[in-house]
Amino acid sequence: MDKLVIRGGNPLLGTVRISGAKNAALPCMAAALLTDEPVILENIPQVRDIETTRKLLAAMGAEVELGYGRAQHRTTISARLLAAPEASYDLVKTMRASTLVLGPLVARCGRARVSLPGGCAIGARPIDLHIKGLELLGAIITQEHGYVEATTDPQKGNRLHGAEIVFDKITVTGTEDLLMAATLAVGETVMTNCAREPEVGDLAMLLNAMGAHIEGAGTSTIRVQGVEKLHGARHRIIPDRIEAGTFIIAAALTGGDVNVTCCDPTHLTAVIQKLHETGVKTVIKSDCVRVMGDQALKAADMNTEEYPGFPTDMQAQYMALATQAEGTSMISENIFENRFMHAQELVRMGANIKVEGRRATVRGGTPLSSAAVLASDLRASASLVLAALVADGETIIDRVYHLDRGYENIEEKLKSLGAEIRRVGNIFPKRAAAPSRA
Ligand code: UD1
């Protein structure tokens, strides 16, 4: 299993280019199932979750063509025939977002069979809200042998029907799943208490380009006028705000000076504001954030919230920064119930962190020293990489496959900014740890 070896101490300097957003690319790839015409997606990041989605769509019968050379970030998906509208446990267990195919499949094919995702390292993460919403749209749902089966009702012409859906809780992929399903439903669907994440807006932009009639995506109320058929389209995926935020923190933490380019700073407002509180200086342009980490960092409390609040996907990285800020930072995780697994690894590197339920108290300013640490999920891995960049000596991060799920070429990008980082095979004996997925 690959590991990363990082020697800390170098300030990051230079320019880094941000890739397309994994969390926008995944629903957009699922949306291609709604039409029998080709959907061309640009700015697709080359990360493992995209490869998993490619396998998932191909197993159903879709043709997924990945670009190469200069077009390596382009994917063309043709779901002309979908012989097996199913998502197997083998794929869903490695990537929960596989459940995004449920809505499009039942809307287009009249049936879908998707494995239940089961438990996960960062919390229970059920899909009850996806199921409830599909039932409101008229799908008949059964659950058996660990699978959800959804079918349309022959008495209703084998189509989904528009409905009023009020989400009990804000869910990003739940909003996306039902939004896709509603595009092909008969009549109007009104969804309230929707997720307002930019990735939902990006998906709606693609769906509208495919002929859907969606209004209000990016706000908490979305209206969809269903259509009979969608057609092919070409769409460019938005930049990855979490990758951008991770590099912004890397620059600040190492006392560097980095231009984070090809990003959308308007998607990063909460993160940038919080970093300003900690003393980080930035210069913001339309698609670039210059981060200057020449000031001492000071503690600031942080609460994760749904967009436009501070993203839970940046909590672990912020914790790494808080370990180096003077004073005490209280970090509250309000989205997932078990998302502090990086804390114990940071403590092994010398951080002073106390976790109580959904709250972590970080007493900052303690020097970090190298250690062998274990990545437990995608963003926890990023937090360990950040800590290693400022730790004394050589840190070895095990289970970096988590990182590969969501960060494109992270070593090359960090190396180009001056970090000492390399990937190696099995170089130390395994430590026992709980299995996990993000
Ligand atoms: C998405 C993101 C993930 C991010 C998360 C929160 C993708 C592919 N993943 O995950 O990176 O961390 O949003 O910003 O976009 N919930 C239920 N029932 C449901 C669905 C969700 O109770 O049917 C709960 C979850 O357990 C969680 C909360 O709602 O406590 C938010 O989860 P949700 O927004 O659905 O996360 P994902 O869409 O899975």
Short mmCIF file of C-alpha atoms and ligand atoms in Angstrom, two decimals:
data_model
loop_
_atom_site.label_atom_id
_atom_site.label_comp_id
_atom_site.label_asym_id
_atom_site.label_seq_id
_atom_site.Cartn_x
_atom_site.Cartn_y
_atom_site.Cartn_z
CA MET A 1 0.00 0.00 0.00
CA ASP A 2 1.36 3.43 -0.93
CA LYS A 3 2.59 5.84 1.68
CA LEU A 4 3.65 9.45 1.55
CA VAL A 5 6.91 10.54 3.09
CA ILE A 6 7.05 14.25 3.87
CA ARG A 7 9.95 16.20 5.34
CA GLY A 8 8.53 19.32 6.94
CA GLY A 9 9.92 22.80 7.25
CA ASN A 10 9.78 24.31 3.76
CA PRO A 11 7.54 27.33 3.20
CA LEU A 12 5.40 26.77 0.09
CA LEU A 13 6.12 29.29 -2.66
CA GLY A 14 4.79 29.67 -6.21
CA THR A 15 1.63 28.98 -8.13
CA VAL A 16 -0.73 26.02 -8.02
CA ARG A 17 -3.55 25.27 -10.44
CA ILE A 18 -6.78 23.89 -8.98
CA SER A 19 -8.53 20.94 -10.67
CA GLY A 20 -12.21 20.43 -11.37
CA ALA A 21 -14.46 19.66 -8.40
CA LYS A 22 -14.78 15.96 -7.66
CA ASN A 23 -18.09 16.57 -5.86
CA ALA A 24 -19.51 18.38 -8.89
CA ALA A 25 -18.13 15.88 -11.40
CA LEU A 26 -19.74 12.86 -9.68
CA PRO A 27 -23.39 14.05 -9.94
CA CYS A 28 -22.74 15.40 -13.45
CA MET A 29 -21.52 11.97 -14.54
CA ALA A 30 -24.65 10.41 -12.99
CA ALA A 31 -26.79 12.98 -14.86
CA ALA A 32 -25.55 11.55 -18.15
CA LEU A 33 -27.74 8.51 -17.36
CA LEU A 34 -30.82 10.67 -17.97
CA THR A 35 -30.33 10.80 -21.73
CA ASP A 36 -29.51 8.46 -24.60
CA GLU A 37 -27.34 11.16 -26.21
CA PRO A 38 -23.67 11.85 -25.38
CA VAL A 39 -22.83 14.18 -22.51
CA ILE A 40 -19.38 15.75 -22.70
CA LEU A 41 -17.87 16.90 -19.43
CA GLU A 42 -14.76 19.11 -19.29
CA ASN A 43 -12.47 19.80 -16.33
CA ILE A 44 -13.01 16.35 -14.83
CA PRO A 45 -10.36 15.74 -12.17
CA GLN A 46 -8.23 12.62 -12.48
CA VAL A 47 -8.97 11.09 -9.11
CA ARG A 48 -10.00 7.64 -7.99
CA ASP A 49 -13.68 8.46 -7.31
CA ILE A 50 -14.03 9.43 -10.98
CA GLU A 51 -12.55 6.08 -12.01
CA THR A 52 -15.01 4.34 -9.65
CA THR A 53 -17.89 6.24 -11.27
CA ARG A 54 -16.61 5.30 -14.72
CA LYS A 55 -16.71 1.63 -13.68
CA LEU A 56 -20.16 2.07 -12.16
CA LEU A 57 -21.63 3.60 -15.35
CA ALA A 58 -19.84 1.10 -17.60
CA ALA A 59 -21.24 -1.83 -15.57
CA MET A 60 -24.75 -0.54 -16.41
CA GLY A 61 -24.00 -0.47 -20.12
CA ALA A 62 -23.00 3.18 -20.61
CA GLU A 63 -19.99 4.00 -22.78
CA VAL A 64 -17.56 6.18 -20.89
CA GLU A 65 -14.70 7.59 -22.89
CA LEU A 66 -11.90 9.23 -20.96
CA GLY A 67 -9.85 11.83 -22.82
CA TYR A 68 -6.08 11.58 -23.07
CA GLY A 69 -3.17 13.89 -23.80
CA ARG A 70 -4.36 17.49 -23.87
CA ALA A 71 -7.95 16.31 -23.49
CA GLN A 72 -7.18 14.22 -20.42
CA HIS A 73 -9.74 16.09 -18.33
CA ARG A 74 -12.59 15.46 -20.75
CA THR A 75 -15.07 12.59 -20.39
CA THR A 76 -17.78 11.63 -22.84
CA ILE A 77 -20.61 9.49 -21.53
CA SER A 78 -23.14 7.84 -23.83
CA ALA A 79 -25.87 6.02 -21.97
CA ARG A 80 -27.71 4.88 -25.08
CA LEU A 81 -28.72 1.52 -23.67
CA LEU A 82 -28.73 0.75 -19.98
CA ALA A 83 -28.98 -3.02 -19.82
CA ALA A 84 -28.38 -3.30 -16.07
CA PRO A 85 -29.60 -0.25 -14.10
CA GLU A 86 -27.79 -1.40 -10.97
CA ALA A 87 -25.05 -0.26 -8.59
CA SER A 88 -23.39 -3.19 -6.86
CA TYR A 89 -22.15 -3.30 -3.28
CA ASP A 90 -18.56 -3.68 -4.49
CA LEU A 91 -18.62 -0.20 -6.00
CA VAL A 92 -20.97 1.53 -3.55
CA LYS A 93 -18.90 0.41 -0.56
CA THR A 94 -15.83 2.27 -1.88
CA MET A 95 -17.78 5.41 -2.74
CA ARG A 96 -21.04 6.41 -1.10
CA ALA A 97 -21.74 8.93 -3.84
CA SER A 98 -22.62 5.91 -6.04
CA THR A 99 -26.13 6.32 -4.62
CA LEU A 100 -26.40 9.35 -6.93
CA VAL A 101 -27.41 6.98 -9.73
CA LEU A 102 -30.64 5.96 -7.96
CA GLY A 103 -32.71 8.99 -9.00
CA PRO A 104 -31.55 9.18 -12.64
CA LEU A 105 -31.95 5.43 -13.20
CA VAL A 106 -35.50 5.17 -11.92
CA ALA A 107 -36.48 8.33 -13.80
CA ARG A 108 -35.01 7.15 -17.11
CA CYS A 109 -35.37 3.34 -16.97
CA GLY A 110 -38.34 2.96 -14.63
CA ARG A 111 -36.26 0.77 -12.33
CA ALA A 112 -33.06 0.89 -10.34
CA ARG A 113 -31.28 -1.42 -7.93
CA VAL A 114 -28.63 0.21 -5.79
CA SER A 115 -26.71 -1.20 -2.85
CA LEU A 116 -27.26 0.52 0.50
CA PRO A 117 -24.01 2.26 1.44
CA GLY A 118 -23.90 1.00 5.04
CA GLY A 119 -21.77 2.49 7.81
CA CYS A 120 -18.92 4.83 7.15
CA ALA A 121 -15.97 6.18 9.07
CA ILE A 122 -17.32 9.71 9.46
CA GLY A 123 -20.80 8.76 10.63
CA ALA A 124 -23.88 6.72 9.81
CA ARG A 125 -24.75 8.71 6.63
CA PRO A 126 -28.09 7.09 5.80
CA ILE A 127 -29.93 7.65 2.49
CA ASP A 128 -33.43 7.78 3.99
CA LEU A 129 -34.03 11.27 2.58
CA HIS A 130 -33.24 10.12 -0.98
CA ILE A 131 -35.71 7.26 -0.54
CA LYS A 132 -38.44 9.41 1.04
CA GLY A 133 -38.15 11.94 -1.78
CA LEU A 134 -38.33 9.30 -4.51
CA GLU A 135 -41.45 7.87 -2.86
CA LEU A 136 -43.01 11.33 -2.95
CA LEU A 137 -42.20 11.39 -6.67
CA GLY A 138 -44.23 8.18 -7.00
CA ALA A 139 -41.46 5.55 -7.02
CA ILE A 140 -42.20 2.21 -5.39
CA ILE A 141 -39.32 1.36 -3.10
CA THR A 142 -38.37 -1.95 -1.53
CA GLN A 143 -35.30 -2.81 0.48
CA GLU A 144 -33.96 -6.35 0.49
CA HIS A 145 -30.60 -8.10 0.86
CA GLY A 146 -28.82 -4.78 1.38
CA TYR A 147 -30.19 -3.26 -1.83
CA VAL A 148 -32.76 -0.52 -2.52
CA GLU A 149 -34.99 -1.27 -5.46
CA ALA A 150 -36.98 1.55 -6.96
CA THR A 151 -39.53 1.17 -9.74
CA THR A 152 -42.05 3.45 -11.36
CA ASP A 153 -45.74 2.62 -11.03
CA PRO A 154 -47.35 1.09 -14.18
CA GLN A 155 -50.66 2.60 -13.04
CA LYS A 156 -49.04 6.02 -13.33
CA GLY A 157 -47.74 5.40 -16.83
CA ASN A 158 -44.32 4.23 -15.57
CA ARG A 159 -43.25 7.82 -14.98
CA LEU A 160 -42.32 9.70 -11.84
CA HIS A 161 -44.70 12.53 -10.97
CA GLY A 162 -43.90 15.99 -9.68
CA ALA A 163 -44.34 16.56 -5.94
CA GLU A 164 -43.63 18.90 -3.05
CA ILE A 165 -40.57 17.72 -1.19
CA VAL A 166 -39.44 19.29 2.07
CA PHE A 167 -36.07 17.94 3.19
CA ASP A 168 -36.06 17.17 6.96
CA LYS A 169 -32.34 17.85 6.91
CA ILE A 170 -30.10 19.53 4.37
CA THR A 171 -28.41 16.90 2.22
CA VAL A 172 -26.13 17.61 -0.72
CA THR A 173 -26.31 14.34 -2.67
CA GLY A 174 -29.95 13.93 -1.59
CA THR A 175 -30.80 17.28 -3.22
CA GLU A 176 -28.83 16.29 -6.33
CA ASP A 177 -30.38 12.81 -6.59
CA LEU A 178 -33.96 14.11 -6.40
CA LEU A 179 -33.20 17.07 -8.66
CA MET A 180 -32.08 14.64 -11.37
CA ALA A 181 -35.13 12.42 -10.85
CA ALA A 182 -37.51 15.40 -11.01
CA THR A 183 -36.26 16.54 -14.41
CA LEU A 184 -38.03 13.62 -16.10
CA ALA A 185 -41.11 13.58 -13.83
CA VAL A 186 -44.55 14.54 -15.11
CA GLY A 187 -45.42 18.05 -13.89
CA GLU A 188 -43.83 20.37 -11.34
CA THR A 189 -41.62 19.46 -8.38
CA VAL A 190 -40.91 21.98 -5.65
CA MET A 191 -38.10 21.08 -3.26
CA THR A 192 -37.51 23.12 -0.11
CA ASN A 193 -34.71 23.11 2.47
CA CYS A 194 -32.35 22.11 -0.35
CA ALA A 195 -28.57 22.14 -0.12
CA ARG A 196 -27.16 25.40 -1.53
CA GLU A 197 -23.67 24.08 -2.30
CA PRO A 198 -22.11 25.32 -5.58
CA GLU A 199 -22.00 21.70 -6.76
CA VAL A 200 -25.83 21.63 -6.79
CA GLY A 201 -25.82 24.77 -8.94
CA ASP A 202 -23.29 23.21 -11.29
CA LEU A 203 -25.42 20.09 -11.71
CA ALA A 204 -28.50 22.23 -12.44
CA MET A 205 -26.51 24.14 -15.07
CA LEU A 206 -25.69 20.86 -16.84
CA LEU A 207 -29.28 19.58 -16.53
CA ASN A 208 -30.67 22.82 -18.00
CA ALA A 209 -28.17 22.51 -20.87
CA MET A 210 -29.62 19.02 -21.40
CA GLY A 211 -33.11 20.52 -21.75
CA ALA A 212 -34.36 20.46 -18.15
CA HIS A 213 -36.35 23.34 -16.66
CA ILE A 214 -34.85 24.08 -13.25
CA GLU A 215 -35.07 27.33 -11.31
CA GLY A 216 -33.60 28.26 -7.95
CA ALA A 217 -30.64 25.84 -7.76
CA GLY A 218 -28.16 27.31 -5.29
CA THR A 219 -31.03 28.59 -3.12
CA SER A 220 -33.01 26.58 -0.59
CA THR A 221 -36.07 26.28 -2.89
CA ILE A 222 -35.73 24.58 -6.26
CA ARG A 223 -38.53 24.32 -8.83
CA VAL A 224 -38.41 21.79 -11.63
CA GLN A 225 -40.85 21.54 -14.53
CA GLY A 226 -40.49 17.96 -15.70
CA VAL A 227 -39.86 17.19 -19.38
CA GLU A 228 -40.35 13.99 -21.35
CA LYS A 229 -36.82 13.67 -22.65
CA LEU A 230 -33.39 15.21 -22.11
CA HIS A 231 -30.70 15.54 -24.76
CA GLY A 232 -26.90 15.57 -24.87
CA ALA A 233 -24.84 18.58 -23.77
CA ARG A 234 -21.33 19.84 -23.15
CA HIS A 235 -20.47 21.23 -19.72
CA ARG A 236 -17.41 22.46 -17.83
CA ILE A 237 -17.15 21.37 -14.19
CA ILE A 238 -16.55 24.13 -11.59
CA PRO A 239 -13.20 24.30 -9.75
CA ASP A 240 -12.73 22.24 -6.60
CA ARG A 241 -13.27 24.59 -3.64
CA ILE A 242 -12.02 22.01 -1.17
CA GLU A 243 -8.77 21.42 -3.03
CA ALA A 244 -8.34 25.21 -3.28
CA GLY A 245 -9.04 25.61 0.45
CA THR A 246 -6.53 22.87 1.25
CA PHE A 247 -3.76 24.66 -0.69
CA ILE A 248 -4.72 28.00 0.87
CA ILE A 249 -4.26 26.47 4.33
CA ALA A 250 -1.01 24.78 3.22
CA ALA A 251 0.40 28.16 2.18
CA ALA A 252 -0.73 29.87 5.39
CA LEU A 253 0.48 27.08 7.66
CA THR A 254 3.96 26.87 6.17
CA GLY A 255 4.42 30.65 6.21
CA GLY A 256 4.55 30.59 2.42
CA ASP A 257 3.37 32.77 -0.44
CA VAL A 258 1.22 30.95 -2.98
CA ASN A 259 -1.06 31.92 -5.86
CA VAL A 260 -3.93 29.44 -5.85
CA THR A 261 -5.19 29.77 -9.42
CA CYS A 262 -8.12 28.50 -11.53
CA CYS A 263 -10.38 28.52 -8.48
CA ASP A 264 -13.59 30.41 -7.69
CA PRO A 265 -12.95 32.59 -4.62
CA THR A 266 -16.70 33.30 -4.27
CA HIS A 267 -17.11 29.64 -3.26
CA LEU A 268 -14.48 30.06 -0.54
CA THR A 269 -15.83 33.08 1.32
CA ALA A 270 -16.34 31.35 4.70
CA VAL A 271 -12.91 29.70 4.57
CA ILE A 272 -11.10 32.90 3.60
CA GLN A 273 -12.94 34.94 6.24
CA LYS A 274 -11.99 32.43 8.92
CA LEU A 275 -8.36 32.49 7.82
CA HIS A 276 -8.38 36.30 8.00
CA GLU A 277 -9.43 35.89 11.66
CA THR A 278 -6.35 33.74 12.21
CA GLY A 279 -4.11 36.45 10.74
CA VAL A 280 -3.62 35.10 7.22
CA LYS A 281 -3.39 37.73 4.48
CA THR A 282 -4.91 37.21 1.03
CA VAL A 283 -5.25 39.07 -2.25
CA ILE A 284 -8.35 37.94 -4.13
CA LYS A 285 -8.84 38.17 -7.88
CA SER A 286 -11.64 36.73 -10.01
CA ASP A 287 -10.14 33.23 -10.30
CA CYS A 288 -7.15 33.35 -8.00
CA VAL A 289 -6.31 33.72 -4.31
CA ARG A 290 -2.82 34.82 -3.30
CA VAL A 291 -2.08 33.66 0.24
CA MET A 292 0.67 35.31 2.28
CA GLY A 293 1.52 33.47 5.46
CA ASP A 294 4.08 35.90 6.84
CA GLN A 295 2.12 36.71 10.02
CA ALA A 296 1.98 34.64 13.22
CA LEU A 297 -1.21 32.57 13.31
CA LYS A 298 -3.72 33.20 16.09
CA ALA A 299 -6.49 30.92 17.32
CA ALA A 300 -10.09 31.29 16.10
CA ASP A 301 -13.13 29.15 16.88
CA MET A 302 -14.81 27.47 13.93
CA ASN A 303 -18.18 25.73 13.38
CA THR A 304 -18.88 23.63 10.32
CA GLU A 305 -22.16 24.42 8.59
CA GLU A 306 -23.93 23.77 5.34
CA TYR A 307 -22.95 26.11 2.48
CA PRO A 308 -22.40 29.05 2.60
CA GLY A 309 -21.00 28.24 6.07
CA PHE A 310 -17.57 26.76 6.75
CA PRO A 311 -17.49 23.35 4.97
CA THR A 312 -17.16 20.14 6.96
CA ASP A 313 -14.80 19.00 4.18
CA MET A 314 -12.32 21.69 5.35
CA GLN A 315 -12.62 20.96 9.09
CA ALA A 316 -9.71 18.52 9.30
CA GLN A 317 -7.40 20.86 7.37
CA TYR A 318 -8.44 23.78 9.60
CA MET A 319 -7.59 21.68 12.65
CA ALA A 320 -4.04 21.21 11.34
CA LEU A 321 -3.76 24.99 11.06
CA ALA A 322 -5.22 25.49 14.56
CA THR A 323 -2.46 23.33 16.05
CA GLN A 324 0.02 26.04 14.99
CA ALA A 325 -2.07 29.09 15.98
CA GLU A 326 -1.34 30.86 19.29
CA GLY A 327 -4.22 30.31 21.73
CA THR A 328 -7.17 27.95 21.99
CA SER A 329 -9.50 27.19 19.06
CA MET A 330 -12.83 25.43 19.61
CA ILE A 331 -13.87 23.44 16.56
CA SER A 332 -17.49 22.23 16.33
CA GLU A 333 -18.46 19.64 13.75
CA ASN A 334 -22.18 20.07 13.06
CA ILE A 335 -22.65 17.98 9.90
CA PHE A 336 -21.21 14.54 10.73
CA GLU A 337 -21.16 12.86 14.13
CA ASN A 338 -17.78 11.17 13.89
CA ARG A 339 -15.41 13.30 11.92
CA PHE A 340 -12.48 13.87 14.26
CA MET A 341 -10.38 10.80 13.53
CA HIS A 342 -7.49 12.94 12.34
CA ALA A 343 -7.31 14.49 15.84
CA GLN A 344 -5.69 11.43 17.42
CA GLU A 345 -3.10 11.26 14.64
CA LEU A 346 -2.33 14.97 15.03
CA VAL A 347 -1.89 14.34 18.78
CA ARG A 348 0.65 11.63 17.92
CA MET A 349 2.58 14.36 16.10
CA GLY A 350 2.59 16.58 19.18
CA ALA A 351 -0.68 18.52 18.90
CA ASN A 352 -2.73 19.29 22.00
CA ILE A 353 -6.32 18.40 21.07
CA LYS A 354 -9.18 17.23 23.26
CA VAL A 355 -12.27 15.82 21.58
CA GLU A 356 -15.62 15.72 23.36
CA GLY A 357 -18.50 14.57 21.17
CA ARG A 358 -18.80 16.98 18.26
CA ARG A 359 -16.40 19.51 19.76
CA ALA A 360 -12.61 19.62 19.65
CA THR A 361 -10.50 21.98 21.73
CA VAL A 362 -7.16 22.70 20.12
CA ARG A 363 -4.49 24.37 22.25
CA GLY A 364 -2.27 25.72 19.53
CA GLY A 365 1.34 26.67 19.23
CA THR A 366 2.78 23.25 20.09
CA PRO A 367 5.60 22.18 17.77
CA LEU A 368 4.79 19.14 15.64
CA SER A 369 7.27 16.33 15.21
CA SER A 370 7.40 13.60 12.62
CA ALA A 371 5.64 10.29 13.24
CA ALA A 372 4.14 7.36 11.39
CA VAL A 373 0.46 8.26 11.00
CA LEU A 374 -2.57 6.68 9.44
CA ALA A 375 -5.01 8.41 7.08
CA SER A 376 -8.58 7.43 8.01
CA ASP A 377 -10.60 9.22 5.32
CA LEU A 378 -10.16 11.64 2.46
CA ARG A 379 -10.05 14.97 4.29
CA ALA A 380 -8.33 13.51 7.36
CA SER A 381 -5.51 12.50 5.01
CA ALA A 382 -5.23 16.08 3.78
CA SER A 383 -4.98 17.30 7.36
CA LEU A 384 -2.07 14.92 8.04
CA VAL A 385 -0.28 16.09 4.89
CA LEU A 386 -0.64 19.69 6.10
CA ALA A 387 0.65 18.85 9.57
CA ALA A 388 3.59 16.95 8.06
CA LEU A 389 4.56 20.03 6.02
CA VAL A 390 5.36 21.88 9.26
CA ALA A 391 6.54 18.95 11.40
CA ASP A 392 10.13 18.54 12.38
CA GLY A 393 11.66 15.57 10.49
CA GLU A 394 10.14 12.98 8.19
CA THR A 395 6.47 11.99 8.57
CA ILE A 396 5.17 8.80 6.99
CA ILE A 397 1.46 8.81 6.09
CA ASP A 398 -0.07 5.40 5.54
CA ARG A 399 -3.26 4.59 3.57
CA VAL A 400 -2.86 7.45 1.12
CA TYR A 401 -5.39 5.77 -1.15
CA HIS A 402 -7.93 7.91 0.70
CA LEU A 403 -6.13 11.00 -0.58
CA ASP A 404 -6.07 9.64 -4.13
CA ARG A 405 -9.88 9.49 -4.07
CA GLY A 406 -10.15 13.26 -4.18
CA TYR A 407 -6.87 15.11 -4.81
CA GLU A 408 -5.36 15.13 -8.30
CA ASN A 409 -1.55 14.91 -8.38
CA ILE A 410 -1.19 16.19 -4.85
CA GLU A 411 2.48 15.24 -4.56
CA GLU A 412 3.44 16.92 -7.85
CA LYS A 413 1.49 20.04 -6.93
CA LEU A 414 3.09 20.27 -3.48
CA LYS A 415 6.53 19.45 -4.88
CA SER A 416 6.24 22.26 -7.42
CA LEU A 417 5.66 24.63 -4.48
CA GLY A 418 8.85 23.44 -2.77
CA ALA A 419 7.58 20.70 -0.44
CA GLU A 420 9.76 17.65 0.16
CA ILE A 421 7.32 14.84 -0.50
CA ARG A 422 7.58 11.41 -2.07
CA ARG A 423 5.41 8.34 -2.51
CA VAL A 424 6.77 4.94 -1.53
CA GLY A 425 5.60 1.33 -1.19
CA ASN A 426 5.39 -0.66 2.01
CA ILE A 427 8.08 0.72 4.31
CA PHE A 428 6.86 0.04 7.80
CA PRO A 429 4.77 -2.65 9.49
CA LYS A 430 1.01 -2.21 9.53
CA ARG A 431 -0.66 -0.68 12.59
CA ALA A 432 -4.13 -1.93 13.44
CA ALA A 433 -6.85 0.62 12.69
CA ALA A 434 -10.55 0.76 11.99
CA PRO A 435 -11.47 0.49 8.30
CA SER A 436 -13.00 3.62 6.89
CA ARG A 437 -14.45 5.50 4.00
CA ALA A 438 -15.19 9.20 3.54
C1 UD1 B 1 -21.67 15.50 0.44
C2 UD1 B 1 -20.25 15.54 -0.06
C3 UD1 B 1 -19.28 15.38 1.10
C4 UD1 B 1 -19.58 16.43 2.18
C5 UD1 B 1 -21.06 16.42 2.56
C6 UD1 B 1 -21.44 17.56 3.48
C7 UD1 B 1 -20.41 14.62 -2.29
C8 UD1 B 1 -20.12 13.51 -3.21
N1 UD1 B 1 -20.06 14.45 -1.01
O1 UD1 B 1 -21.87 14.22 1.04
O2 UD1 B 1 -17.96 15.55 0.62
O3 UD1 B 1 -18.82 16.15 3.34
O4 UD1 B 1 -21.88 16.54 1.38
O5 UD1 B 1 -21.11 18.78 2.92
O6 UD1 B 1 -20.91 15.66 -2.69
N2 UD1 B 1 -28.32 12.55 5.94
C9 UD1 B 1 -29.39 11.85 6.41
N3 UD1 B 1 -30.18 11.19 5.50
C10 UD1 B 1 -29.94 11.21 4.16
C11 UD1 B 1 -28.84 11.94 3.69
C12 UD1 B 1 -28.04 12.61 4.61
O7 UD1 B 1 -29.64 11.81 7.62
O8 UD1 B 1 -30.70 10.59 3.40
C13 UD1 B 1 -27.44 13.27 6.89
C14 UD1 B 1 -26.00 12.76 6.91
O9 UD1 B 1 -25.84 11.64 7.74
C15 UD1 B 1 -25.25 13.97 7.40
C16 UD1 B 1 -26.04 15.13 6.80
O10 UD1 B 1 -27.30 14.61 6.46
O11 UD1 B 1 -25.28 14.04 8.80
C17 UD1 B 1 -25.42 15.75 5.58
O12 UD1 B 1 -25.07 14.73 4.66
P1 UD1 B 1 -25.10 14.95 3.09
O13 UD1 B 1 -25.17 16.39 2.77
O14 UD1 B 1 -26.12 14.05 2.49
O15 UD1 B 1 -23.66 14.39 2.68
P2 UD1 B 1 -23.34 13.71 1.32
O16 UD1 B 1 -24.26 14.26 0.29
O17 UD1 B 1 -23.26 12.24 1.50
#
